């Protein structure tokens, strides 16, 4: 994969996208500057004991916008993390939350390490110390700033964060809402792990559902005949590929660090995943053409490309070689603004990151609500719904003298589980937001891309919040 972050101006790119959209909003310049700026940038270093000595770790937490509280965003564990990247990702979180109507400001964290070079004990030390630093500076709390997983972190790290926070805030009733993406056993929520990938699949499904938009780019509506290449087999890439397959698409290409594989007849994502686990590489997967240079994988024939790894993967260098008609940004910032301009001229559609990968934070919001309410979704009403549906069926059966076959009966009376409610909330969010963005695109002459339309929608909502807060006249 192309190297990133340190040699780019990711925050500048986000601001450029913001500026392109701001001209369509009509808000005063000062308000736009306030929305765009990163409110608080906390850069810190702390030592950990390693071997016979110490190592100093670089870390960040950036709160981009406080127009809503708490602020929200993941913590990235990566050697490539830098301040510019964390600022850009924090800003994207603000716009992302706004576009999917999740009532948070944006934030992001970064710890500059390569997790695989550290033991579990060292990672725990680093995570707990990072959390302690956030607590000391009031950069974490269920009503302040709520971290979550991101590239290089997951449920395990979130448990350490929750435990550290609870230890240092004994008796705080809502303490578990200080972080999301926790394991179920620690009051996480079902469906959070798959949420970003599931959301990406919903976003693509919604985009290709619109017949007139598909006709314009020479595709038919629906996922049934769509060939997809996914970059990244991490949490987001794997689940995007899995749900896209479930929705009827064919995964023809997969790209990872070590190379890429392609099979026009389709790849079984779980088999590739298992092969990689066994051999340490996706290369050598039976029946697939392979490319040692992973970036070549992106340029193979397909209808939809899902970059779900890191930022800055699709640039002026390779955009002209991309065969896909639709790029769905599973990762944050995979396409540079210059590449997007060229792709738009080529007649392609980019489903922008701030909407496309918003499934994760949407379900994080549900988890936070669950933690604040101290009750799992569906707990109160599941059985009640089942009983009342059964009463209805029984009444109908006795009035009509007909009986409903048992498999239909079970399907009709069933009350919703937590997972079903989460997935339903996520699906509704992704469908609704797609059409909101598309409406903006159609209603404002001059807007060329879904990204600009999404930014316009977000900026408008954030501006309204500032005005409602009385911060802006
Ligand atoms: N890290 C994820 C993102 O970039 C999730 C953030 C969250 O759940 O707060 O959207």
Short mmCIF file of C-alpha atoms and ligand atoms in Angstrom, two decimals:
data_model
loop_
_atom_site.label_atom_id
_atom_site.label_comp_id
_atom_site.label_asym_id
_atom_site.label_seq_id
_atom_site.Cartn_x
_atom_site.Cartn_y
_atom_site.Cartn_z
CA UNK A 1 0.00 0.00 0.00
CA UNK A 2 1.14 3.55 -0.61
CA UNK A 3 2.83 5.12 2.37
CA UNK A 4 0.79 7.81 3.99
CA UNK A 5 0.27 10.58 6.48
CA UNK A 6 3.85 11.70 7.12
CA UNK A 7 4.36 12.91 3.58
CA UNK A 8 0.90 14.37 2.99
CA UNK A 9 -1.24 17.23 4.16
CA UNK A 10 -4.29 15.26 5.13
CA UNK A 11 -5.79 18.05 7.25
CA UNK A 12 -5.25 20.50 4.38
CA UNK A 13 -7.07 18.05 2.06
CA UNK A 14 -10.03 17.87 4.47
CA UNK A 15 -10.07 21.68 4.69
CA UNK A 16 -9.96 21.90 0.90
CA UNK A 17 -13.02 19.67 0.65
CA UNK A 18 -14.66 21.82 3.32
CA UNK A 19 -13.87 25.05 1.40
CA UNK A 20 -15.19 23.60 -1.86
CA UNK A 21 -18.49 22.98 -0.09
CA UNK A 22 -18.60 26.11 2.08
CA UNK A 23 -19.25 28.36 -0.96
CA UNK A 24 -22.62 26.63 -1.39
CA UNK A 25 -23.76 27.33 2.18
CA UNK A 26 -23.88 31.11 2.50
CA UNK A 27 -22.70 31.12 6.13
CA UNK A 28 -20.48 34.00 7.28
CA UNK A 29 -16.73 33.51 6.89
CA UNK A 30 -16.07 33.68 10.65
CA UNK A 31 -18.57 30.95 11.44
CA UNK A 32 -17.09 28.75 8.71
CA UNK A 33 -13.59 29.28 10.16
CA UNK A 34 -14.83 28.31 13.61
CA UNK A 35 -16.42 25.12 12.25
CA UNK A 36 -13.26 24.22 10.33
CA UNK A 37 -10.72 24.77 13.11
CA UNK A 38 -9.53 22.03 15.48
CA UNK A 39 -10.64 23.29 18.90
CA UNK A 40 -8.19 21.37 21.12
CA UNK A 41 -5.04 19.53 20.13
CA UNK A 42 -3.42 17.63 22.98
CA UNK A 43 0.02 16.27 22.13
CA UNK A 44 1.81 14.31 24.83
CA UNK A 45 4.56 11.83 25.53
CA UNK A 46 4.89 9.26 28.25
CA UNK A 47 7.44 6.63 29.18
CA UNK A 48 6.87 2.89 29.43
CA UNK A 49 9.24 0.33 30.86
CA UNK A 50 10.63 -1.90 28.09
CA UNK A 51 13.33 -4.56 28.42
CA UNK A 52 15.96 -3.14 30.75
CA UNK A 53 15.08 0.47 30.07
CA UNK A 54 12.35 2.88 29.07
CA UNK A 55 10.76 3.95 25.84
CA UNK A 56 9.02 7.26 25.28
CA UNK A 57 5.72 7.02 23.39
CA UNK A 58 4.26 9.86 21.30
CA UNK A 59 0.50 10.27 21.52
CA UNK A 60 -2.34 12.66 20.62
CA UNK A 61 -5.98 13.37 21.27
CA UNK A 62 -7.64 16.01 19.13
CA UNK A 63 -11.13 17.37 19.80
CA UNK A 64 -12.14 19.07 16.62
CA UNK A 65 -15.54 20.53 17.42
CA UNK A 66 -17.54 21.10 20.59
CA UNK A 67 -20.77 22.17 18.91
CA UNK A 68 -22.13 18.99 20.51
CA UNK A 69 -20.97 17.02 23.53
CA UNK A 70 -19.40 14.59 23.98
CA UNK A 71 -16.85 14.54 21.20
CA UNK A 72 -16.31 11.15 19.63
CA UNK A 73 -13.75 9.24 17.61
CA UNK A 74 -11.41 6.28 17.56
CA UNK A 75 -7.82 5.86 18.70
CA UNK A 76 -5.36 4.84 16.02
CA UNK A 77 -2.38 2.69 16.98
CA UNK A 78 0.15 3.08 14.19
CA UNK A 79 3.77 4.02 13.61
CA UNK A 80 2.56 6.39 10.88
CA UNK A 81 0.32 8.45 13.16
CA UNK A 82 1.19 12.13 13.27
CA UNK A 83 -0.48 15.34 14.37
CA UNK A 84 -1.69 16.31 10.91
CA UNK A 85 -3.35 12.93 10.48
CA UNK A 86 -5.06 12.98 13.87
CA UNK A 87 -6.34 16.51 13.21
CA UNK A 88 -7.70 15.48 9.82
CA UNK A 89 -9.38 12.39 11.22
CA UNK A 90 -10.88 14.37 14.11
CA UNK A 91 -12.31 16.89 11.64
CA UNK A 92 -13.76 14.09 9.51
CA UNK A 93 -15.44 12.71 12.64
CA UNK A 94 -17.26 16.03 13.14
CA UNK A 95 -18.62 16.01 9.59
CA UNK A 96 -19.34 12.28 9.75
CA UNK A 97 -21.42 12.55 12.92
CA UNK A 98 -23.33 15.50 11.49
CA UNK A 99 -24.17 13.81 8.20
CA UNK A 100 -25.65 10.72 9.90
CA UNK A 101 -27.35 12.73 12.67
CA UNK A 102 -25.27 11.32 15.51
CA UNK A 103 -25.28 14.07 18.16
CA UNK A 104 -21.54 14.25 18.86
CA UNK A 105 -18.64 16.54 18.03
CA UNK A 106 -15.63 14.99 16.30
CA UNK A 107 -12.40 13.79 17.92
CA UNK A 108 -9.58 11.35 17.24
CA UNK A 109 -6.64 9.86 19.10
CA UNK A 110 -3.33 8.46 18.02
CA UNK A 111 -0.57 6.40 19.63
CA UNK A 112 2.60 6.18 17.56
CA UNK A 113 3.47 2.50 17.83
CA UNK A 114 3.36 -0.65 15.73
CA UNK A 115 1.22 -2.87 17.98
CA UNK A 116 2.71 -6.15 16.74
CA UNK A 117 6.14 -5.11 18.06
CA UNK A 118 4.84 -5.00 21.65
CA UNK A 119 3.78 -7.72 24.06
CA UNK A 120 0.21 -7.80 25.34
CA UNK A 121 1.47 -6.56 28.71
CA UNK A 122 3.25 -3.62 27.09
CA UNK A 123 0.18 -2.74 25.02
CA UNK A 124 -1.90 -2.78 28.19
CA UNK A 125 0.58 -0.48 29.92
CA UNK A 126 0.57 1.90 26.97
CA UNK A 127 -3.22 1.97 26.76
CA UNK A 128 -3.74 2.47 30.48
CA UNK A 129 -1.10 5.20 30.63
CA UNK A 130 -2.61 6.92 27.57
CA UNK A 131 -6.02 6.83 29.29
CA UNK A 132 -4.56 8.24 32.50
CA UNK A 133 -3.08 11.15 30.54
CA UNK A 134 -6.51 11.83 29.00
CA UNK A 135 -8.16 11.73 32.44
CA UNK A 136 -5.58 14.15 33.87
CA UNK A 137 -6.40 16.71 31.18
CA UNK A 138 -10.17 16.11 31.11
CA UNK A 139 -10.03 14.65 27.61
CA UNK A 140 -12.22 11.62 28.33
CA UNK A 141 -15.60 10.98 29.94
CA UNK A 142 -19.13 9.97 28.91
CA UNK A 143 -20.13 13.62 28.57
CA UNK A 144 -16.72 14.95 27.47
CA UNK A 145 -14.94 12.84 24.87
CA UNK A 146 -15.63 9.18 24.10
CA UNK A 147 -12.93 7.17 22.29
CA UNK A 148 -13.54 4.03 20.21
CA UNK A 149 -11.52 1.55 18.15
CA UNK A 150 -9.74 2.60 14.99
CA UNK A 151 -6.91 1.23 12.86
CA UNK A 152 -4.72 -0.94 15.14
CA UNK A 153 -7.08 -1.05 18.13
CA UNK A 154 -10.13 -3.11 19.09
CA UNK A 155 -12.30 -4.45 21.90
CA UNK A 156 -9.34 -5.43 24.06
CA UNK A 157 -7.90 -1.91 24.13
CA UNK A 158 -11.38 -0.45 24.80
CA UNK A 159 -11.73 -2.72 27.85
CA UNK A 160 -8.45 -1.43 29.26
CA UNK A 161 -9.60 2.15 28.69
CA UNK A 162 -12.97 1.51 30.39
CA UNK A 163 -11.33 -0.23 33.33
CA UNK A 164 -8.76 2.55 33.82
CA UNK A 165 -11.45 5.20 33.63
CA UNK A 166 -13.75 3.39 36.08
CA UNK A 167 -10.87 2.80 38.51
CA UNK A 168 -10.10 6.50 38.57
CA UNK A 169 -13.76 7.57 38.74
CA UNK A 170 -15.23 5.25 41.35
CA UNK A 171 -18.99 5.51 41.74
CA UNK A 172 -19.54 7.45 38.52
CA UNK A 173 -22.83 5.97 37.38
CA UNK A 174 -22.32 6.45 33.65
CA UNK A 175 -18.62 5.60 33.62
CA UNK A 176 -19.03 2.78 31.07
CA UNK A 177 -20.14 5.37 28.53
CA UNK A 178 -16.56 6.76 28.54
CA UNK A 179 -15.59 4.54 25.59
CA UNK A 180 -17.39 2.49 22.90
CA UNK A 181 -16.45 -0.61 20.96
CA UNK A 182 -16.19 -2.56 24.21
CA UNK A 183 -16.72 -6.33 24.35
CA UNK A 184 -20.30 -7.46 25.03
CA UNK A 185 -19.25 -8.72 28.46
CA UNK A 186 -18.26 -5.17 29.38
CA UNK A 187 -21.55 -3.66 28.19
CA UNK A 188 -20.55 -3.26 24.57
CA UNK A 189 -23.30 -3.65 22.01
CA UNK A 190 -24.03 -6.46 19.59
CA UNK A 191 -23.16 -5.60 16.01
CA UNK A 192 -20.58 -2.88 16.79
CA UNK A 193 -17.63 -4.86 15.46
CA UNK A 194 -19.26 -5.47 12.06
CA UNK A 195 -20.96 -2.05 11.98
CA UNK A 196 -18.53 -0.08 9.81
CA UNK A 197 -18.34 -2.81 7.15
CA UNK A 198 -22.09 -3.43 7.29
CA UNK A 199 -22.62 0.32 6.88
CA UNK A 200 -20.28 0.40 3.86
CA UNK A 201 -22.33 -2.40 2.27
CA UNK A 202 -25.61 -0.55 2.96
CA UNK A 203 -24.13 2.64 1.49
CA UNK A 204 -23.10 0.89 -1.72
CA UNK A 205 -26.40 -0.97 -1.96
CA UNK A 206 -28.29 2.33 -1.66
CA UNK A 207 -26.12 4.06 -4.25
CA UNK A 208 -26.55 1.32 -6.86
CA UNK A 209 -30.30 1.16 -6.20
CA UNK A 210 -30.89 4.48 -7.98
CA UNK A 211 -31.53 3.44 -11.59
CA UNK A 212 -31.06 6.89 -13.18
CA UNK A 213 -27.69 7.44 -11.45
CA UNK A 214 -26.49 4.02 -12.52
CA UNK A 215 -27.60 4.59 -16.12
CA UNK A 216 -25.45 7.73 -16.23
CA UNK A 217 -22.33 5.70 -15.46
CA UNK A 218 -23.25 2.77 -17.68
CA UNK A 219 -24.28 0.34 -14.94
CA UNK A 220 -27.58 -1.37 -14.20
CA UNK A 221 -29.31 -0.89 -10.84
CA UNK A 222 -28.78 -3.43 -8.08
CA UNK A 223 -25.86 -5.34 -6.61
CA UNK A 224 -26.55 -8.65 -8.36
CA UNK A 225 -24.17 -8.16 -11.29
CA UNK A 226 -21.58 -6.00 -9.55
CA UNK A 227 -17.90 -6.98 -9.36
CA UNK A 228 -16.10 -5.54 -6.36
CA UNK A 229 -12.45 -5.11 -5.37
CA UNK A 230 -11.73 -4.48 -1.68
CA UNK A 231 -8.46 -3.07 -0.37
CA UNK A 232 -7.75 -4.15 3.21
CA UNK A 233 -8.85 -7.33 4.95
CA UNK A 234 -9.00 -5.73 8.40
CA UNK A 235 -12.23 -5.28 10.31
CA UNK A 236 -13.77 -2.79 7.85
CA UNK A 237 -12.59 -4.46 4.63
CA UNK A 238 -13.47 -7.97 5.73
CA UNK A 239 -16.98 -7.07 6.86
CA UNK A 240 -17.64 -4.85 3.82
CA UNK A 241 -16.71 -7.78 1.56
CA UNK A 242 -18.74 -10.23 3.62
CA UNK A 243 -21.95 -8.16 3.61
CA UNK A 244 -21.58 -7.14 -0.03
CA UNK A 245 -21.41 -10.85 -0.89
CA UNK A 246 -24.50 -11.43 1.27
CA UNK A 247 -26.31 -8.66 -0.64
CA UNK A 248 -25.51 -10.38 -3.96
CA UNK A 249 -22.30 -8.74 -5.23
CA UNK A 250 -19.21 -10.72 -6.33
CA UNK A 251 -15.84 -10.00 -4.74
CA UNK A 252 -13.32 -10.32 -7.57
CA UNK A 253 -10.24 -8.77 -5.97
CA UNK A 254 -8.65 -8.39 -2.54
CA UNK A 255 -5.58 -6.31 -1.74
CA UNK A 256 -3.37 -6.36 1.35
CA UNK A 257 0.16 -5.20 2.27
CA UNK A 258 1.82 -8.28 0.88
CA UNK A 259 0.08 -8.18 -2.50
CA UNK A 260 -3.24 -8.56 -4.23
CA UNK A 261 -5.30 -11.40 -5.70
CA UNK A 262 -7.91 -11.36 -8.44
CA UNK A 263 -10.37 -13.86 -9.82
CA UNK A 264 -13.01 -12.69 -12.31
CA UNK A 265 -15.22 -15.60 -11.24
CA UNK A 266 -15.26 -14.46 -7.64
CA UNK A 267 -13.31 -15.01 -4.42
CA UNK A 268 -14.70 -16.58 -1.27
CA UNK A 269 -13.79 -13.98 1.36
CA UNK A 270 -13.84 -16.40 4.30
CA UNK A 271 -11.62 -18.86 2.46
CA UNK A 272 -9.15 -16.09 1.59
CA UNK A 273 -9.24 -14.93 5.22
CA UNK A 274 -8.54 -18.47 6.44
CA UNK A 275 -5.76 -18.91 3.87
CA UNK A 276 -4.11 -15.69 5.05
CA UNK A 277 -4.36 -16.74 8.67
CA UNK A 278 -2.74 -20.07 7.86
CA UNK A 279 0.03 -18.90 5.53
CA UNK A 280 0.48 -15.27 6.62
CA UNK A 281 -0.35 -13.97 3.13
CA UNK A 282 -3.25 -13.67 0.69
CA UNK A 283 -0.80 -14.63 -2.08
CA UNK A 284 -0.90 -18.26 -3.12
CA UNK A 285 -4.69 -18.46 -2.87
CA UNK A 286 -5.79 -21.25 -5.23
CA UNK A 287 -7.20 -20.19 -8.60
CA UNK A 288 -6.42 -16.47 -8.26
CA UNK A 289 -4.12 -14.29 -10.35
CA UNK A 290 -1.72 -12.52 -8.03
CA UNK A 291 0.14 -9.23 -7.92
CA UNK A 292 3.19 -8.74 -5.70
CA UNK A 293 2.63 -5.00 -5.92
CA UNK A 294 -0.56 -4.59 -3.94
CA UNK A 295 -1.48 -1.31 -5.67
CA UNK A 296 -1.83 -3.16 -8.99
CA UNK A 297 -4.76 -4.99 -7.45
CA UNK A 298 -6.76 -1.74 -7.34
CA UNK A 299 -6.41 -1.33 -11.09
CA UNK A 300 -8.02 -4.62 -12.14
CA UNK A 301 -11.42 -4.77 -13.89
CA UNK A 302 -14.39 -4.23 -11.56
CA UNK A 303 -17.47 -2.03 -11.10
CA UNK A 304 -16.91 -0.98 -7.49
CA UNK A 305 -13.66 -0.36 -5.63
CA UNK A 306 -13.72 -0.27 -1.82
CA UNK A 307 -10.52 1.18 -0.36
CA UNK A 308 -10.86 0.09 3.27
CA UNK A 309 -7.30 0.43 4.52
CA UNK A 310 -5.71 3.84 5.00
CA UNK A 311 -5.72 7.38 3.61
CA UNK A 312 -3.97 8.56 0.45
CA UNK A 313 -4.24 5.34 -1.56
CA UNK A 314 -5.85 6.76 -4.69
CA UNK A 315 -3.96 9.74 -6.03
CA UNK A 316 -3.13 11.45 -9.32
CA UNK A 317 -0.56 8.66 -9.79
CA UNK A 318 -3.05 5.82 -10.12
CA UNK A 319 -6.55 7.26 -10.57
CA UNK A 320 -6.46 7.03 -14.37
CA UNK A 321 -5.77 3.29 -14.13
CA UNK A 322 -8.78 2.60 -11.91
CA UNK A 323 -11.41 0.66 -13.88
CA UNK A 324 -14.19 0.91 -11.28
CA UNK A 325 -17.12 3.26 -11.90
CA UNK A 326 -17.82 3.64 -8.18
CA UNK A 327 -15.29 4.13 -5.39
CA UNK A 328 -16.77 3.55 -1.91
CA UNK A 329 -14.48 4.96 0.77
CA UNK A 330 -14.43 2.38 3.57
CA UNK A 331 -11.31 4.03 5.00
CA UNK A 332 -11.00 7.69 5.94
CA UNK A 333 -9.40 9.81 3.23
CA UNK A 334 -8.33 7.12 0.73
CA UNK A 335 -8.78 9.46 -2.29
CA UNK A 336 -6.96 12.77 -2.57
CA UNK A 337 -9.02 15.79 -3.75
CA UNK A 338 -6.99 15.93 -7.01
CA UNK A 339 -7.73 12.26 -7.71
CA UNK A 340 -11.41 12.88 -7.01
CA UNK A 341 -11.49 15.75 -9.54
CA UNK A 342 -10.05 13.47 -12.22
CA UNK A 343 -12.36 10.58 -11.33
CA UNK A 344 -15.39 12.88 -11.48
CA UNK A 345 -14.29 14.05 -14.96
CA UNK A 346 -13.92 10.37 -15.91
CA UNK A 347 -17.62 10.05 -14.99
CA UNK A 348 -17.13 8.06 -11.80
CA UNK A 349 -18.95 8.31 -8.46
CA UNK A 350 -17.18 8.45 -5.10
CA UNK A 351 -19.24 7.52 -2.05
CA UNK A 352 -17.41 9.74 0.46
CA UNK A 353 -15.80 8.43 3.65
CA UNK A 354 -17.69 10.77 5.98
CA UNK A 355 -20.90 9.01 4.98
CA UNK A 356 -19.69 5.65 3.67
CA UNK A 357 -17.86 4.52 6.83
CA UNK A 358 -20.18 6.22 9.34
CA UNK A 359 -21.70 2.89 10.40
CA UNK A 360 -19.10 2.46 13.13
CA UNK A 361 -19.83 5.70 14.92
CA UNK A 362 -23.57 5.21 14.41
CA UNK A 363 -23.50 1.95 16.33
CA UNK A 364 -21.08 3.51 18.85
CA UNK A 365 -23.85 6.02 19.48
CA UNK A 366 -26.26 3.14 20.18
CA UNK A 367 -23.70 1.62 22.57
CA UNK A 368 -23.31 4.93 24.39
CA UNK A 369 -27.10 5.21 24.71
CA UNK A 370 -27.19 1.65 26.09
CA UNK A 371 -24.51 2.54 28.64
CA UNK A 372 -26.32 5.69 29.75
CA UNK A 373 -29.66 3.91 30.03
CA UNK A 374 -28.08 0.90 31.75
CA UNK A 375 -30.32 -1.48 29.85
CA UNK A 376 -29.85 -3.54 26.69
CA UNK A 377 -32.01 -2.67 23.69
CA UNK A 378 -35.04 -4.94 23.46
CA UNK A 379 -34.86 -6.09 27.07
CA UNK A 380 -38.09 -4.43 28.14
CA UNK A 381 -40.24 -4.98 25.06
CA UNK A 382 -39.07 -8.18 23.32
CA UNK A 383 -41.29 -10.58 25.26
CA UNK A 384 -44.18 -8.12 25.36
CA UNK A 385 -44.11 -7.80 21.56
CA UNK A 386 -44.01 -11.58 21.19
CA UNK A 387 -47.00 -12.05 23.49
CA UNK A 388 -49.08 -9.38 21.86
CA UNK A 389 -48.22 -10.64 18.34
CA UNK A 390 -49.20 -14.16 19.47
CA UNK A 391 -52.51 -12.81 20.80
CA UNK A 392 -53.18 -11.17 17.47
CA UNK A 393 -52.43 -14.37 15.52
CA UNK A 394 -54.53 -16.47 17.93
CA UNK A 395 -57.46 -14.05 17.54
CA UNK A 396 -57.16 -14.10 13.73
CA UNK A 397 -57.00 -17.90 13.73
CA UNK A 398 -60.06 -18.27 15.90
CA UNK A 399 -62.06 -15.67 13.93
CA UNK A 400 -61.16 -17.14 10.51
CA UNK A 401 -60.97 -20.79 11.53
CA UNK A 402 -57.68 -21.03 9.59
CA UNK A 403 -54.34 -21.81 11.16
CA UNK A 404 -51.07 -20.14 10.21
CA UNK A 405 -48.18 -22.57 9.48
CA UNK A 406 -45.76 -22.71 12.41
CA UNK A 407 -42.71 -21.33 10.52
CA UNK A 408 -44.75 -18.24 9.51
CA UNK A 409 -46.14 -17.98 13.02
CA UNK A 410 -42.67 -17.91 14.54
CA UNK A 411 -41.51 -15.27 12.08
CA UNK A 412 -44.52 -13.03 12.72
CA UNK A 413 -44.63 -13.16 16.50
CA UNK A 414 -40.90 -12.79 17.16
CA UNK A 415 -39.82 -9.73 19.20
CA UNK A 416 -36.67 -7.89 18.10
CA UNK A 417 -33.30 -8.76 19.68
CA UNK A 418 -30.62 -6.19 20.44
CA UNK A 419 -28.70 -7.14 17.29
CA UNK A 420 -31.78 -6.82 15.10
CA UNK A 421 -32.57 -3.39 16.55
CA UNK A 422 -28.97 -2.23 16.08
CA UNK A 423 -28.89 -3.42 12.47
CA UNK A 424 -32.26 -1.86 11.78
CA UNK A 425 -31.13 1.48 13.23
CA UNK A 426 -27.94 1.30 11.19
CA UNK A 427 -29.73 0.39 7.96
CA UNK A 428 -32.22 3.19 8.39
CA UNK A 429 -29.44 5.69 9.10
CA UNK A 430 -27.45 4.71 6.01
CA UNK A 431 -30.50 4.74 3.70
CA UNK A 432 -31.84 8.04 5.02
CA UNK A 433 -28.45 9.81 4.93
CA UNK A 434 -27.68 8.65 1.38
CA UNK A 435 -30.84 10.24 0.05
CA UNK A 436 -30.31 13.38 2.12
CA UNK A 437 -26.87 13.80 0.50
CA UNK A 438 -28.20 12.98 -2.98
CA UNK A 439 -31.04 15.51 -2.57
CA UNK A 440 -28.49 18.20 -1.68
CA UNK A 441 -26.46 17.26 -4.76
CA UNK A 442 -29.52 17.59 -6.98
CA UNK A 443 -30.93 20.70 -5.37
CA UNK A 444 -27.88 22.97 -5.49
CA UNK A 445 -26.63 23.70 -9.02
CA UNK A 446 -22.84 23.67 -9.16
CA UNK A 447 -22.29 20.85 -6.68
CA UNK A 448 -20.44 18.13 -8.58
CA UNK A 449 -19.86 15.35 -6.08
CA UNK A 450 -21.53 13.47 -3.25
CA UNK A 451 -18.62 14.59 -1.05
CA UNK A 452 -19.32 18.27 -1.60
CA UNK A 453 -23.02 17.62 -1.04
CA UNK A 454 -22.26 15.72 2.19
CA UNK A 455 -20.03 18.56 3.42
CA UNK A 456 -22.75 21.11 2.62
CA UNK A 457 -25.27 19.11 4.67
CA UNK A 458 -22.86 18.74 7.59
CA UNK A 459 -21.77 22.37 7.59
CA UNK A 460 -25.41 23.50 7.62
CA UNK A 461 -26.23 21.28 10.59
CA UNK A 462 -23.16 22.33 12.57
CA UNK A 463 -23.88 26.00 11.81
CA UNK A 464 -27.42 25.57 13.17
CA UNK A 465 -25.99 24.02 16.37
CA UNK A 466 -23.66 26.96 16.86
CA UNK A 467 -26.52 29.37 16.36
CA UNK A 468 -28.75 27.43 18.75
CA UNK A 469 -25.98 27.45 21.35
CA UNK A 470 -25.99 31.22 21.06
CA UNK A 471 -22.28 31.13 20.21
CA UNK A 472 -23.07 32.73 16.89
CA UNK A 473 -25.64 35.49 16.50
N1 LIG B 1 -12.89 4.91 14.35
C1 LIG B 1 -14.18 4.86 13.78
C2 LIG B 1 -14.36 5.97 12.75
O1 LIG B 1 -13.43 6.47 12.21
C3 LIG B 1 -15.28 4.81 14.83
C4 LIG B 1 -15.41 5.98 15.72
C5 LIG B 1 -16.40 5.79 16.86
O2 LIG B 1 -17.07 4.78 16.89
O3 LIG B 1 -16.46 6.69 17.69
O4 LIG B 1 -15.44 6.31 12.39
#
